[in-house]
mmCIF file of C-alpha atoms in Angstrom:
data_model
loop_
_atom_site.group_PDB
_atom_site.id
_atom_site.type_symbol
_atom_site.label_atom_id
_atom_site.label_comp_id
_atom_site.label_asym_id
_atom_site.label_seq_id
_atom_site.Cartn_x
_atom_site.Cartn_y
_atom_site.Cartn_z
ATOM 1 C CA ARG A 100 40.415 76.584 76.293
ATOM 2 C CA VAL A 101 37.596 75.420 74.070
ATOM 3 C CA ARG A 102 34.242 75.410 75.861
ATOM 4 C CA GLU A 103 31.274 73.120 75.273
ATOM 5 C CA ALA A 104 27.918 74.262 73.922
ATOM 6 C CA VAL A 105 24.360 73.012 74.284
ATOM 7 C CA VAL A 106 21.930 73.524 71.404
ATOM 8 C CA SER A 107 18.517 72.261 70.380
ATOM 9 C CA THR A 108 16.878 71.945 66.967
ATOM 10 C CA GLN A 109 13.205 71.395 66.243
ATOM 11 C CA SER A 110 13.514 69.802 62.781
ATOM 12 C CA THR A 111 14.391 66.356 64.197
ATOM 13 C CA GLY A 112 13.612 66.638 67.906
ATOM 14 C CA HIS A 113 15.864 68.104 70.567
ATOM 15 C CA TYR A 114 19.582 67.413 70.452
ATOM 16 C CA TYR A 115 21.838 68.220 73.347
ATOM 17 C CA ILE A 116 25.384 68.689 72.171
ATOM 18 C CA THR A 117 28.289 68.280 74.550
ATOM 19 C CA ASN A 118 31.867 67.740 73.413
ATOM 20 C CA ASN A 119 30.482 67.655 69.857
ATOM 21 C CA LEU A 120 28.520 64.428 70.519
ATOM 22 C CA ARG A 121 24.889 64.456 69.442
ATOM 23 C CA THR A 122 22.340 62.589 71.552
ATOM 24 C CA PRO A 123 18.621 62.614 70.678
ATOM 25 C CA SER A 124 16.332 63.573 73.538
ATOM 26 C CA THR A 125 13.502 61.347 72.316
ATOM 27 C CA ALA A 126 13.654 57.596 72.852
ATOM 28 C CA SER A 127 11.901 56.936 69.524
ATOM 29 C CA MET A 128 14.932 58.053 67.524
ATOM 30 C CA SER A 129 17.420 55.230 67.137
ATOM 31 C CA GLN A 130 20.324 57.077 65.480
ATOM 32 C CA PRO A 131 21.264 60.744 65.855
ATOM 33 C CA THR A 132 21.177 62.599 62.541
ATOM 34 C CA MET A 133 23.239 65.646 61.621
ATOM 35 C CA MET A 134 20.877 68.440 60.595
ATOM 36 C CA ASP A 135 21.619 72.051 59.759
ATOM 37 C CA GLY A 136 18.298 73.647 58.870
ATOM 38 C CA LEU A 137 18.081 72.445 55.251
ATOM 39 C CA ASP A 138 14.316 71.797 55.514
ATOM 40 C CA GLY A 139 14.948 68.726 57.654
ATOM 41 C CA ARG A 140 17.386 67.131 55.221
ATOM 42 C CA SER A 141 20.859 65.951 56.103
ATOM 43 C CA ASN A 142 23.716 68.079 54.767
ATOM 44 C CA PRO A 143 26.075 65.736 52.875
ATOM 45 C CA PHE A 144 28.896 68.283 53.086
ATOM 46 C CA LEU A 145 29.141 67.787 56.853
ATOM 47 C CA LYS A 146 30.530 64.316 56.194
ATOM 48 C CA LEU A 147 33.372 65.425 53.902
ATOM 49 C CA PRO A 148 36.852 64.753 55.335
ATOM 50 C CA GLN A 149 38.706 67.829 56.564
ATOM 51 C CA GLY A 150 42.081 66.207 57.070
ATOM 52 C CA ASP A 151 43.972 67.887 59.896
ATOM 53 C CA LYS A 152 42.308 71.274 59.282
ATOM 54 C CA ILE A 153 39.444 72.737 61.285
ATOM 55 C CA GLN A 154 36.785 75.312 60.486
ATOM 56 C CA ALA A 155 36.659 78.377 62.745
ATOM 57 C CA TYR A 156 33.324 80.181 62.426
ATOM 58 C CA TYR A 157 33.914 83.815 63.459
ATOM 59 C CA ILE A 158 30.722 85.556 64.609
ATOM 60 C CA TRP A 159 30.027 89.131 65.676
ATOM 61 C CA VAL A 160 27.160 91.569 66.262
ATOM 62 C CA ASP A 161 26.567 93.809 63.237
ATOM 63 C CA GLY A 162 25.841 97.535 63.058
ATOM 64 C CA SER A 163 22.181 97.102 64.023
ATOM 65 C CA GLY A 164 23.270 95.827 67.442
ATOM 66 C CA GLU A 165 20.691 93.058 67.051
ATOM 67 C CA ASN A 166 21.855 90.752 64.246
ATOM 68 C CA ILE A 167 24.683 88.250 64.272
ATOM 69 C CA ARG A 168 26.997 87.912 61.284
ATOM 70 C CA GLY A 169 29.589 85.265 60.636
ATOM 71 C CA LYS A 170 32.134 83.815 58.261
ATOM 72 C CA THR A 171 34.286 80.706 58.288
ATOM 73 C CA ARG A 172 38.061 80.458 58.214
ATOM 74 C CA THR A 173 40.082 77.271 57.763
ATOM 75 C CA ILE A 174 42.921 76.938 60.260
ATOM 76 C CA ASP A 175 45.655 74.314 60.648
ATOM 77 C CA SER A 176 44.924 73.043 64.159
ATOM 78 C CA VAL A 177 42.748 73.443 67.228
ATOM 79 C CA PRO A 178 43.936 76.549 69.087
ATOM 80 C CA GLU A 179 45.151 76.145 72.666
ATOM 81 C CA SER A 180 43.639 79.521 73.580
ATOM 82 C CA VAL A 181 41.858 82.444 71.960
ATOM 83 C CA ASP A 182 45.249 84.196 71.692
ATOM 84 C CA ASP A 183 46.314 81.576 69.115
ATOM 85 C CA LEU A 184 43.633 82.744 66.668
ATOM 86 C CA PRO A 185 44.397 85.455 64.117
ATOM 87 C CA TRP A 186 42.438 88.675 63.842
ATOM 88 C CA TRP A 187 40.372 88.866 60.651
ATOM 89 C CA ASN A 188 38.530 91.553 58.720
ATOM 90 C CA PHE A 189 35.402 92.175 56.663
ATOM 91 C CA ASP A 190 33.808 94.967 54.633
ATOM 92 C CA GLY A 191 31.693 96.886 57.132
ATOM 93 C CA SER A 192 29.591 98.590 54.452
ATOM 94 C CA SER A 193 27.517 95.393 54.094
ATOM 95 C CA THR A 194 26.769 95.217 57.848
ATOM 96 C CA ASN A 195 25.961 98.902 58.533
ATOM 97 C CA GLN A 196 29.336 99.360 60.213
ATOM 98 C CA SER A 197 30.876 101.782 57.692
ATOM 99 C CA THR A 198 29.908 104.123 54.887
ATOM 100 C CA GLY A 199 32.108 102.638 52.190
ATOM 101 C CA GLU A 200 35.337 104.606 52.452
ATOM 102 C CA ASN A 201 37.945 102.777 54.521
ATOM 103 C CA SER A 202 35.278 100.204 55.260
ATOM 104 C CA ASP A 203 37.509 97.540 56.809
ATOM 105 C CA VAL A 204 36.300 96.332 60.194
ATOM 106 C CA LEU A 205 38.603 94.049 62.175
ATOM 107 C CA LEU A 206 37.472 90.995 64.129
ATOM 108 C CA LYS A 207 39.259 90.259 67.395
ATOM 109 C CA PRO A 208 38.615 86.751 68.779
ATOM 110 C CA ILE A 209 37.318 86.924 72.371
ATOM 111 C CA SER A 210 36.179 83.384 73.207
ATOM 112 C CA ILE A 211 36.068 79.921 71.633
ATOM 113 C CA PHE A 212 33.340 77.264 71.748
ATOM 114 C CA ARG A 213 33.063 73.824 70.183
ATOM 115 C CA ASP A 214 30.884 74.091 67.085
ATOM 116 C CA PRO A 215 27.664 72.186 67.823
ATOM 117 C CA PHE A 216 26.599 72.197 64.159
ATOM 118 C CA ARG A 217 29.692 70.775 62.470
ATOM 119 C CA PRO A 218 31.309 67.468 63.423
ATOM 120 C CA GLY A 219 34.933 67.121 64.471
ATOM 121 C CA ASP A 220 37.097 69.712 66.181
ATOM 122 C CA ASN A 221 35.481 72.728 64.476
ATOM 123 C CA ILE A 222 34.923 75.829 66.603
ATOM 124 C CA ILE A 223 32.803 78.947 66.930
ATOM 125 C CA VAL A 224 34.778 82.118 67.647
ATOM 126 C CA MET A 225 32.967 84.994 69.379
ATOM 127 C CA CYS A 226 34.501 88.306 68.241
ATOM 128 C CA GLU A 227 34.614 92.009 69.017
ATOM 129 C CA THR A 228 34.809 94.562 66.211
ATOM 130 C CA TYR A 229 37.552 97.164 65.837
ATOM 131 C CA GLY A 230 38.165 100.002 63.400
ATOM 132 C CA PRO A 231 40.840 99.759 60.694
ATOM 133 C CA GLU A 232 43.382 101.263 63.119
ATOM 134 C CA GLY A 233 43.334 97.996 65.081
ATOM 135 C CA GLU A 234 43.876 97.304 68.792
ATOM 136 C CA GLY A 235 42.902 100.196 71.030
ATOM 137 C CA HIS A 236 40.297 101.459 68.543
ATOM 138 C CA PRO A 237 37.047 99.584 69.177
ATOM 139 C CA HIS A 238 34.455 100.085 66.480
ATOM 140 C CA PRO A 239 31.628 102.476 67.486
ATOM 141 C CA THR A 240 29.185 99.534 67.360
ATOM 142 C CA ASN A 241 31.340 97.459 69.743
ATOM 143 C CA SER A 242 29.471 97.952 73.018
ATOM 144 C CA ARG A 243 31.059 94.850 74.574
ATOM 145 C CA HIS A 244 34.520 96.455 74.746
ATOM 146 C CA GLU A 245 33.480 99.373 76.979
ATOM 147 C CA CYS A 246 31.264 97.136 79.093
ATOM 148 C CA ALA A 247 34.122 94.654 79.663
ATOM 149 C CA GLU A 248 36.463 97.506 80.670
ATOM 150 C CA ASN A 249 33.911 98.863 83.161
ATOM 151 C CA MET A 250 33.204 95.419 84.595
ATOM 152 C CA GLU A 251 36.927 94.877 85.131
ATOM 153 C CA LYS A 252 37.255 98.246 86.920
ATOM 154 C CA ALA A 253 34.304 97.383 89.160
ATOM 155 C CA ALA A 254 35.266 93.743 89.767
ATOM 156 C CA ASP A 255 35.872 94.417 93.473
ATOM 157 C CA LEU A 256 32.487 96.106 93.858
ATOM 158 C CA PHE A 257 30.332 93.390 92.279
ATOM 159 C CA PRO A 258 31.808 89.976 93.039
ATOM 160 C CA GLY A 259 30.375 87.222 90.926
ATOM 161 C CA SER A 260 28.695 89.510 88.419
ATOM 162 C CA GLU A 261 29.281 88.786 84.766
ATOM 163 C CA ILE A 262 27.879 89.456 81.333
ATOM 164 C CA GLU A 263 25.882 86.669 79.741
ATOM 165 C CA GLN A 264 25.272 86.502 76.001
ATOM 166 C CA GLU A 265 22.082 84.585 75.359
ATOM 167 C CA TYR A 266 20.795 83.226 72.057
ATOM 168 C CA THR A 267 17.379 81.804 71.245
ATOM 169 C CA PRO A 268 17.002 79.408 68.308
ATOM 170 C CA PHE A 269 13.994 79.976 66.051
ATOM 171 C CA ASP A 270 12.335 77.621 63.584
ATOM 172 C CA SER A 271 13.043 79.127 60.142
ATOM 173 C CA HIS A 272 9.697 77.914 58.786
ATOM 174 C CA THR A 273 7.392 79.303 61.481
ATOM 175 C CA ASN A 274 9.559 82.093 62.935
ATOM 176 C CA ARG A 275 8.683 80.742 66.375
ATOM 177 C CA GLN A 276 11.035 79.852 69.172
ATOM 178 C CA SER A 277 12.271 76.268 68.982
ATOM 179 C CA LYS A 278 11.265 74.051 71.876
#
């Protein structure tokens, strides 16, 4: 199931995005504008037709444990569930997740969200990282895997507890938190 996301951007005022619809939070703005951090300018590529294809933006936490990395994959249709998405890979030597020999790191899709930055049915795919051996071999930097296993084992002990991933948008010009 694809979930909805709520995001704000400071370059044009706050935008609350639900079901990929953009609504300005300030009454003075007559038409919502698609912005993507290009110094306040509209990105003309967001308006290009995609046909029946969608963009799936796979994101993961890199070897620092603090930074998010991502790359986009074109897929044929909106997935019904996360299980419909293919695993993917990347060279872990560029993200501090390998030393260079056998540097493949695999991306396993864990959850799907509507992409609040790209129009249409595009999605963001939250991923876990695995070693080149695949399933059953979480990458040493994949702390989510062990945490999820432990939370499942203790589900009866802590009803209603869950892990929340939280992200804070920053203004790229001032390096301050967006309002």
